[in-house]
mmCIF file with all atom_site columns, C-alpha atoms in Angstrom:
data_model
loop_
_atom_site.group_PDB
_atom_site.id
_atom_site.type_symbol
_atom_site.label_atom_id
_atom_site.label_alt_id
_atom_site.label_comp_id
_atom_site.label_asym_id
_atom_site.label_entity_id
_atom_site.label_seq_id
_atom_site.pdbx_PDB_ins_code
_atom_site.Cartn_x
_atom_site.Cartn_y
_atom_site.Cartn_z
_atom_site.occupancy
_atom_site.B_iso_or_equiv
_atom_site.pdbx_formal_charge
_atom_site.auth_seq_id
_atom_site.auth_comp_id
_atom_site.auth_asym_id
_atom_site.auth_atom_id
_atom_site.pdbx_PDB_model_num
ATOM 1   C CA . GLN A 1 1   ? -11.667 7.688   14.259  1.00 0.00 ? 1027 GLN A CA 1
ATOM 2   C CA . VAL A 1 2   ? -9.525  5.919   11.841  1.00 0.00 ? 1028 VAL A CA 1
ATOM 3   C CA . GLN A 1 3   ? -5.801  6.268   11.400  1.00 0.00 ? 1029 GLN A CA 1
ATOM 4   C CA . LEU A 1 4   ? -2.990  4.679   9.065   1.00 0.00 ? 1030 LEU A CA 1
ATOM 5   C CA . VAL A 1 5   ? 0.373   5.760   9.583   1.00 0.00 ? 1031 VAL A CA 1
ATOM 6   C CA . GLU A 1 6   ? 3.221   4.793   7.355   1.00 0.00 ? 1032 GLU A CA 1
ATOM 7   C CA . SER A 1 7   ? 7.173   4.509   8.343   1.00 0.00 ? 1033 SER A CA 1
ATOM 8   C CA . GLY A 1 8   ? 9.838   2.676   6.916   1.00 0.00 ? 1034 GLY A CA 1
ATOM 9   C CA . GLY A 1 9   ? 10.853  5.416   4.102   1.00 0.00 ? 1035 GLY A CA 1
ATOM 10  C CA . GLY A 1 10  ? 14.287  6.873   3.386   1.00 0.00 ? 1036 GLY A CA 1
ATOM 11  C CA . LEU A 1 11  ? 17.046  6.975   0.805   1.00 0.00 ? 1037 LEU A CA 1
ATOM 12  C CA . VAL A 1 12  ? 18.504  4.227   -0.541  1.00 0.00 ? 1038 VAL A CA 1
ATOM 13  C CA . GLN A 1 13  ? 20.731  3.233   -3.010  1.00 0.00 ? 1039 GLN A CA 1
ATOM 14  C CA . PRO A 1 14  ? 19.817  0.766   -6.469  1.00 0.00 ? 1040 PRO A CA 1
ATOM 15  C CA . GLY A 1 15  ? 19.151  -2.397  -5.788  1.00 0.00 ? 1041 GLY A CA 1
ATOM 16  C CA . GLY A 1 16  ? 18.818  -1.865  -2.079  1.00 0.00 ? 1042 GLY A CA 1
ATOM 17  C CA . SER A 1 17  ? 15.425  -2.593  0.193   1.00 0.00 ? 1043 SER A CA 1
ATOM 18  C CA . LEU A 1 18  ? 13.574  -1.089  2.324   1.00 0.00 ? 1044 LEU A CA 1
ATOM 19  C CA . ARG A 1 19  ? 10.327  -2.264  4.508   1.00 0.00 ? 1045 ARG A CA 1
ATOM 20  C CA . LEU A 1 20  ? 7.530   -0.044  4.789   1.00 0.00 ? 1046 LEU A CA 1
ATOM 21  C CA . SER A 1 21  ? 5.187   -0.490  7.521   1.00 0.00 ? 1047 SER A CA 1
ATOM 22  C CA . CYS A 1 22  ? 1.740   0.454   8.288   1.00 0.00 ? 1048 CYS A CA 1
ATOM 23  C CA . ALA A 1 23  ? -0.122  0.778   11.545  1.00 0.00 ? 1049 ALA A CA 1
ATOM 24  C CA . THR A 1 24  ? -3.643  1.240   11.684  1.00 0.00 ? 1050 THR A CA 1
ATOM 25  C CA . SER A 1 25  ? -6.635  1.835   14.240  1.00 0.00 ? 1051 SER A CA 1
ATOM 26  C CA . GLY A 1 26  ? -10.139 2.658   14.722  1.00 0.00 ? 1052 GLY A CA 1
ATOM 27  C CA . PHE A 1 27  ? -11.598 0.319   12.561  1.00 0.00 ? 1053 PHE A CA 1
ATOM 28  C CA . THR A 1 28  ? -12.190 -3.848  12.253  1.00 0.00 ? 1054 THR A CA 1
ATOM 29  C CA . PHE A 1 29  ? -8.561  -4.526  10.293  1.00 0.00 ? 1055 PHE A CA 1
ATOM 30  C CA . ASP A 1 30  ? -9.287  -7.742  9.459   1.00 0.00 ? 1056 ASP A CA 1
ATOM 31  C CA . ARG A 1 31  ? -12.559 -6.990  7.156   1.00 0.00 ? 1057 ARG A CA 1
ATOM 32  C CA . TYR A 1 32  ? -10.919 -5.052  4.696   1.00 0.00 ? 1058 TYR A CA 1
ATOM 33  C CA . TRP A 1 33  ? -8.589  -5.082  1.561   1.00 0.00 ? 1059 TRP A CA 1
ATOM 34  C CA . MET A 1 34  ? -5.278  -3.079  2.190   1.00 0.00 ? 1060 MET A CA 1
ATOM 35  C CA . TYR A 1 35  ? -3.532  -1.418  -0.472  1.00 0.00 ? 1061 TYR A CA 1
ATOM 36  C CA . TRP A 1 36  ? 0.084   0.298   -0.643  1.00 0.00 ? 1062 TRP A CA 1
ATOM 37  C CA . VAL A 1 37  ? -0.328  3.017   -3.626  1.00 0.00 ? 1063 VAL A CA 1
ATOM 38  C CA . ARG A 1 38  ? 2.539   5.727   -4.752  1.00 0.00 ? 1064 ARG A CA 1
ATOM 39  C CA . GLN A 1 39  ? 2.728   8.819   -6.522  1.00 0.00 ? 1065 GLN A CA 1
ATOM 40  C CA . ALA A 1 40  ? 5.691   10.295  -7.922  1.00 0.00 ? 1066 ALA A CA 1
ATOM 41  C CA . PRO A 1 41  ? 6.091   13.871  -8.616  1.00 0.00 ? 1067 PRO A CA 1
ATOM 42  C CA . GLY A 1 42  ? 4.508   15.489  -11.239 1.00 0.00 ? 1068 GLY A CA 1
ATOM 43  C CA . LYS A 1 43  ? 2.538   11.733  -11.865 1.00 0.00 ? 1069 LYS A CA 1
ATOM 44  C CA . GLY A 1 44  ? -0.577  10.196  -10.751 1.00 0.00 ? 1070 GLY A CA 1
ATOM 45  C CA . LEU A 1 45  ? -1.587  7.905   -8.529  1.00 0.00 ? 1071 LEU A CA 1
ATOM 46  C CA . GLU A 1 46  ? -0.291  4.111   -8.673  1.00 0.00 ? 1072 GLU A CA 1
ATOM 47  C CA . LEU A 1 47  ? -1.428  0.930   -7.428  1.00 0.00 ? 1073 LEU A CA 1
ATOM 48  C CA . VAL A 1 48  ? 1.049   -1.099  -5.979  1.00 0.00 ? 1074 VAL A CA 1
ATOM 49  C CA . SER A 1 49  ? -0.354  -3.616  -4.493  1.00 0.00 ? 1075 SER A CA 1
ATOM 50  C CA . GLY A 1 50  ? -3.272  -5.032  -2.359  1.00 0.00 ? 1076 GLY A CA 1
ATOM 51  C CA . ILE A 1 51  ? -4.009  -8.026  0.362   1.00 0.00 ? 1077 ILE A CA 1
ATOM 52  C CA . ASP A 1 52  ? -7.318  -9.443  0.936   1.00 0.00 ? 1078 ASP A CA 1
ATOM 53  C CA . ALA A 1 53  ? -9.052  -9.194  4.325   1.00 0.00 ? 1079 ALA A CA 1
ATOM 54  C CA . ALA A 1 54  ? -8.068  -12.637 5.177   1.00 0.00 ? 1080 ALA A CA 1
ATOM 55  C CA . ASN A 1 55  ? -4.405  -12.596 4.134   1.00 0.00 ? 1081 ASN A CA 1
ATOM 56  C CA . TRP A 1 56  ? -4.921  -15.430 0.995   1.00 0.00 ? 1082 TRP A CA 1
ATOM 57  C CA . THR A 1 57  ? -5.041  -12.932 -2.115  1.00 0.00 ? 1083 THR A CA 1
ATOM 58  C CA . THR A 1 58  ? -2.963  -10.198 -3.149  1.00 0.00 ? 1084 THR A CA 1
ATOM 59  C CA . TYR A 1 59  ? -2.481  -7.932  -6.202  1.00 0.00 ? 1085 TYR A CA 1
ATOM 60  C CA . VAL A 1 60  ? 1.081   -6.749  -7.106  1.00 0.00 ? 1086 VAL A CA 1
ATOM 61  C CA . ALA A 1 61  ? 1.491   -4.200  -10.428 1.00 0.00 ? 1087 ALA A CA 1
ATOM 62  C CA . ASP A 1 62  ? 3.250   -5.177  -13.211 1.00 0.00 ? 1088 ASP A CA 1
ATOM 63  C CA . SER A 1 63  ? 5.978   -2.772  -12.464 1.00 0.00 ? 1089 SER A CA 1
ATOM 64  C CA . VAL A 1 64  ? 7.053   -4.333  -9.332  1.00 0.00 ? 1090 VAL A CA 1
ATOM 65  C CA . LYS A 1 65  ? 6.197   -7.695  -9.801  1.00 0.00 ? 1091 LYS A CA 1
ATOM 66  C CA . GLY A 1 66  ? 8.924   -10.160 -8.492  1.00 0.00 ? 1092 GLY A CA 1
ATOM 67  C CA . ARG A 1 67  ? 10.358  -7.050  -6.231  1.00 0.00 ? 1093 ARG A CA 1
ATOM 68  C CA . PHE A 1 68  ? 7.798   -5.912  -3.967  1.00 0.00 ? 1094 PHE A CA 1
ATOM 69  C CA . THR A 1 69  ? 5.827   -8.418  -1.701  1.00 0.00 ? 1095 THR A CA 1
ATOM 70  C CA . ILE A 1 70  ? 2.613   -7.482  0.524   1.00 0.00 ? 1096 ILE A CA 1
ATOM 71  C CA . SER A 1 71  ? 1.541   -8.963  3.951   1.00 0.00 ? 1097 SER A CA 1
ATOM 72  C CA . ARG A 1 72  ? -0.332  -8.000  7.103   1.00 0.00 ? 1098 ARG A CA 1
ATOM 73  C CA . ASP A 1 73  ? -0.744  -9.175  10.332  1.00 0.00 ? 1099 ASP A CA 1
ATOM 74  C CA . ASN A 1 74  ? -4.166  -9.354  11.436  1.00 0.00 ? 1100 ASN A CA 1
ATOM 75  C CA . ALA A 1 75  ? -3.297  -9.605  15.334  1.00 0.00 ? 1101 ALA A CA 1
ATOM 76  C CA . LYS A 1 76  ? -1.108  -6.651  15.104  1.00 0.00 ? 1102 LYS A CA 1
ATOM 77  C CA . ASN A 1 77  ? -3.441  -4.280  12.859  1.00 0.00 ? 1103 ASN A CA 1
ATOM 78  C CA . THR A 1 78  ? -0.365  -3.332  10.337  1.00 0.00 ? 1104 THR A CA 1
ATOM 79  C CA . VAL A 1 79  ? 0.131   -4.123  6.749   1.00 0.00 ? 1105 VAL A CA 1
ATOM 80  C CA . ASP A 1 80  ? 3.708   -4.129  5.260   1.00 0.00 ? 1106 ASP A CA 1
ATOM 81  C CA . LEU A 1 81  ? 5.305   -3.654  2.117   1.00 0.00 ? 1107 LEU A CA 1
ATOM 82  C CA . GLN A 1 82  ? 8.746   -5.220  1.492   1.00 0.00 ? 1108 GLN A CA 1
ATOM 83  C CA . MET A 1 83  ? 10.738  -3.590  -1.444  1.00 0.00 ? 1109 MET A CA 1
ATOM 84  C CA . ASN A 1 84  ? 13.574  -5.162  -2.854  1.00 0.00 ? 1110 ASN A CA 1
ATOM 85  C CA . SER A 1 85  ? 15.873  -4.537  -5.633  1.00 0.00 ? 1111 SER A CA 1
ATOM 86  C CA . LEU A 1 86  ? 14.721  -1.101  -5.843  1.00 0.00 ? 1112 LEU A CA 1
ATOM 87  C CA . LYS A 1 87  ? 15.308  1.319   -8.970  1.00 0.00 ? 1113 LYS A CA 1
ATOM 88  C CA . SER A 1 88  ? 15.286  4.855   -9.515  1.00 0.00 ? 1114 SER A CA 1
ATOM 89  C CA . GLU A 1 89  ? 11.546  4.593   -10.986 1.00 0.00 ? 1115 GLU A CA 1
ATOM 90  C CA . ASP A 1 90  ? 10.490  3.421   -7.447  1.00 0.00 ? 1116 ASP A CA 1
ATOM 91  C CA . THR A 1 91  ? 11.161  6.940   -5.948  1.00 0.00 ? 1117 THR A CA 1
ATOM 92  C CA . ALA A 1 92  ? 7.743   8.503   -4.636  1.00 0.00 ? 1118 ALA A CA 1
ATOM 93  C CA . ARG A 1 93  ? 5.833   8.924   -1.579  1.00 0.00 ? 1119 ARG A CA 1
ATOM 94  C CA . TYR A 1 94  ? 3.888   5.922   -0.355  1.00 0.00 ? 1120 TYR A CA 1
ATOM 95  C CA . TYR A 1 95  ? 0.414   5.412   1.058   1.00 0.00 ? 1121 TYR A CA 1
ATOM 96  C CA . CYS A 1 96  ? -1.298  2.991   2.930   1.00 0.00 ? 1122 CYS A CA 1
ATOM 97  C CA . ALA A 1 97  ? -5.117  2.875   2.371   1.00 0.00 ? 1123 ALA A CA 1
ATOM 98  C CA . LYS A 1 98  ? -7.977  1.083   3.375   1.00 0.00 ? 1124 LYS A CA 1
ATOM 99  C CA . ASP A 1 99  ? -11.067 -0.080  0.936   1.00 0.00 ? 1125 ASP A CA 1
ATOM 100 C CA . ARG A 1 100 ? -14.593 1.093   1.395   1.00 0.00 ? 1126 ARG A CA 1
ATOM 101 C CA . TYR A 1 101 ? -16.110 -1.825  1.651   1.00 0.00 ? 1127 TYR A CA 1
ATOM 102 C CA . THR A 1 102 ? -15.820 -5.041  3.853   1.00 0.00 ? 1128 THR A CA 1
ATOM 103 C CA . TYR A 1 103 ? -14.440 -8.235  2.546   1.00 0.00 ? 1129 TYR A CA 1
ATOM 104 C CA . ALA A 1 104 ? -14.734 -6.907  -1.396  1.00 0.00 ? 1130 ALA A CA 1
ATOM 105 C CA . ARG A 1 105 ? -12.145 -5.406  -3.224  1.00 0.00 ? 1131 ARG A CA 1
ATOM 106 C CA . SER A 1 106 ? -12.803 -2.196  -5.248  1.00 0.00 ? 1132 SER A CA 1
ATOM 107 C CA . VAL A 1 107 ? -9.605  -0.522  -5.895  1.00 0.00 ? 1133 VAL A CA 1
ATOM 108 C CA . PHE A 1 108 ? -8.351  -1.691  -8.920  1.00 0.00 ? 1134 PHE A CA 1
ATOM 109 C CA . PRO A 1 109 ? -5.898  -0.044  -11.765 1.00 0.00 ? 1135 PRO A CA 1
ATOM 110 C CA . GLY A 1 110 ? -7.939  1.299   -14.224 1.00 0.00 ? 1136 GLY A CA 1
ATOM 111 C CA . VAL A 1 111 ? -10.528 3.040   -11.514 1.00 0.00 ? 1137 VAL A CA 1
ATOM 112 C CA . LEU A 1 112 ? -7.720  4.887   -9.396  1.00 0.00 ? 1138 LEU A CA 1
ATOM 113 C CA . GLN A 1 113 ? -7.917  8.593   -10.060 1.00 0.00 ? 1139 GLN A CA 1
ATOM 114 C CA . ASP A 1 114 ? -7.130  9.819   -6.724  1.00 0.00 ? 1140 ASP A CA 1
ATOM 115 C CA . PHE A 1 115 ? -7.845  9.122   -3.193  1.00 0.00 ? 1141 PHE A CA 1
ATOM 116 C CA . SER A 1 116 ? -11.101 9.277   -2.955  1.00 0.00 ? 1142 SER A CA 1
ATOM 117 C CA . ILE A 1 117 ? -11.553 5.636   -4.161  1.00 0.00 ? 1143 ILE A CA 1
ATOM 118 C CA . PHE A 1 118 ? -10.570 4.794   -0.611  1.00 0.00 ? 1144 PHE A CA 1
ATOM 119 C CA . SER A 1 119 ? -12.156 5.451   2.865   1.00 0.00 ? 1145 SER A CA 1
ATOM 120 C CA . SER A 1 120 ? -9.372  6.363   4.810   1.00 0.00 ? 1146 SER A CA 1
ATOM 121 C CA . TRP A 1 121 ? -5.617  6.863   3.835   1.00 0.00 ? 1147 TRP A CA 1
ATOM 122 C CA . GLY A 1 122 ? -2.650  7.898   5.743   1.00 0.00 ? 1148 GLY A CA 1
ATOM 123 C CA . GLN A 1 123 ? -0.194  10.895  5.299   1.00 0.00 ? 1149 GLN A CA 1
ATOM 124 C CA . GLY A 1 124 ? 2.348   8.732   3.402   1.00 0.00 ? 1150 GLY A CA 1
ATOM 125 C CA . THR A 1 125 ? 6.214   8.184   3.575   1.00 0.00 ? 1151 THR A CA 1
ATOM 126 C CA . GLN A 1 126 ? 9.016   9.000   1.192   1.00 0.00 ? 1152 GLN A CA 1
ATOM 127 C CA . VAL A 1 127 ? 10.748  6.825   -0.751  1.00 0.00 ? 1153 VAL A CA 1
ATOM 128 C CA . THR A 1 128 ? 13.862  8.048   -2.498  1.00 0.00 ? 1154 THR A CA 1
ATOM 129 C CA . VAL A 1 129 ? 16.002  5.620   -4.446  1.00 0.00 ? 1155 VAL A CA 1
ATOM 130 C CA . SER A 1 130 ? 19.368  7.381   -5.508  1.00 0.00 ? 1156 SER A CA 1
ATOM 131 C CA . SER A 1 131 ? 23.146  6.604   -5.874  1.00 0.00 ? 1157 SER A CA 1
#
């Protein structure tokens, strides 16, 4: 049974930092692209960042480039998102998600409409940036 469990969200002031973590189980972690996506109230899903199976290649959305960093630990089956210089517009629920296909990236901003593009995703963790 595939499980993805996010943690690390919370309330932070503008300019602050948070580190999200996603603990996974039930699949061969080091064969899949992993992603962080977010959904703000009343808005659609946004692909925030992704990382390939080998920890060599990453994708980072323009909206967070230079502020967010994705990383993974294939020994611990975890994927993290370090978020710095947080802004109010980063307020959203953040989800960890798994690609459907081994070794290949199939999720791109233009095709992300809902969670069905992923094979599995977590329950999410809320990030609120407010003074």
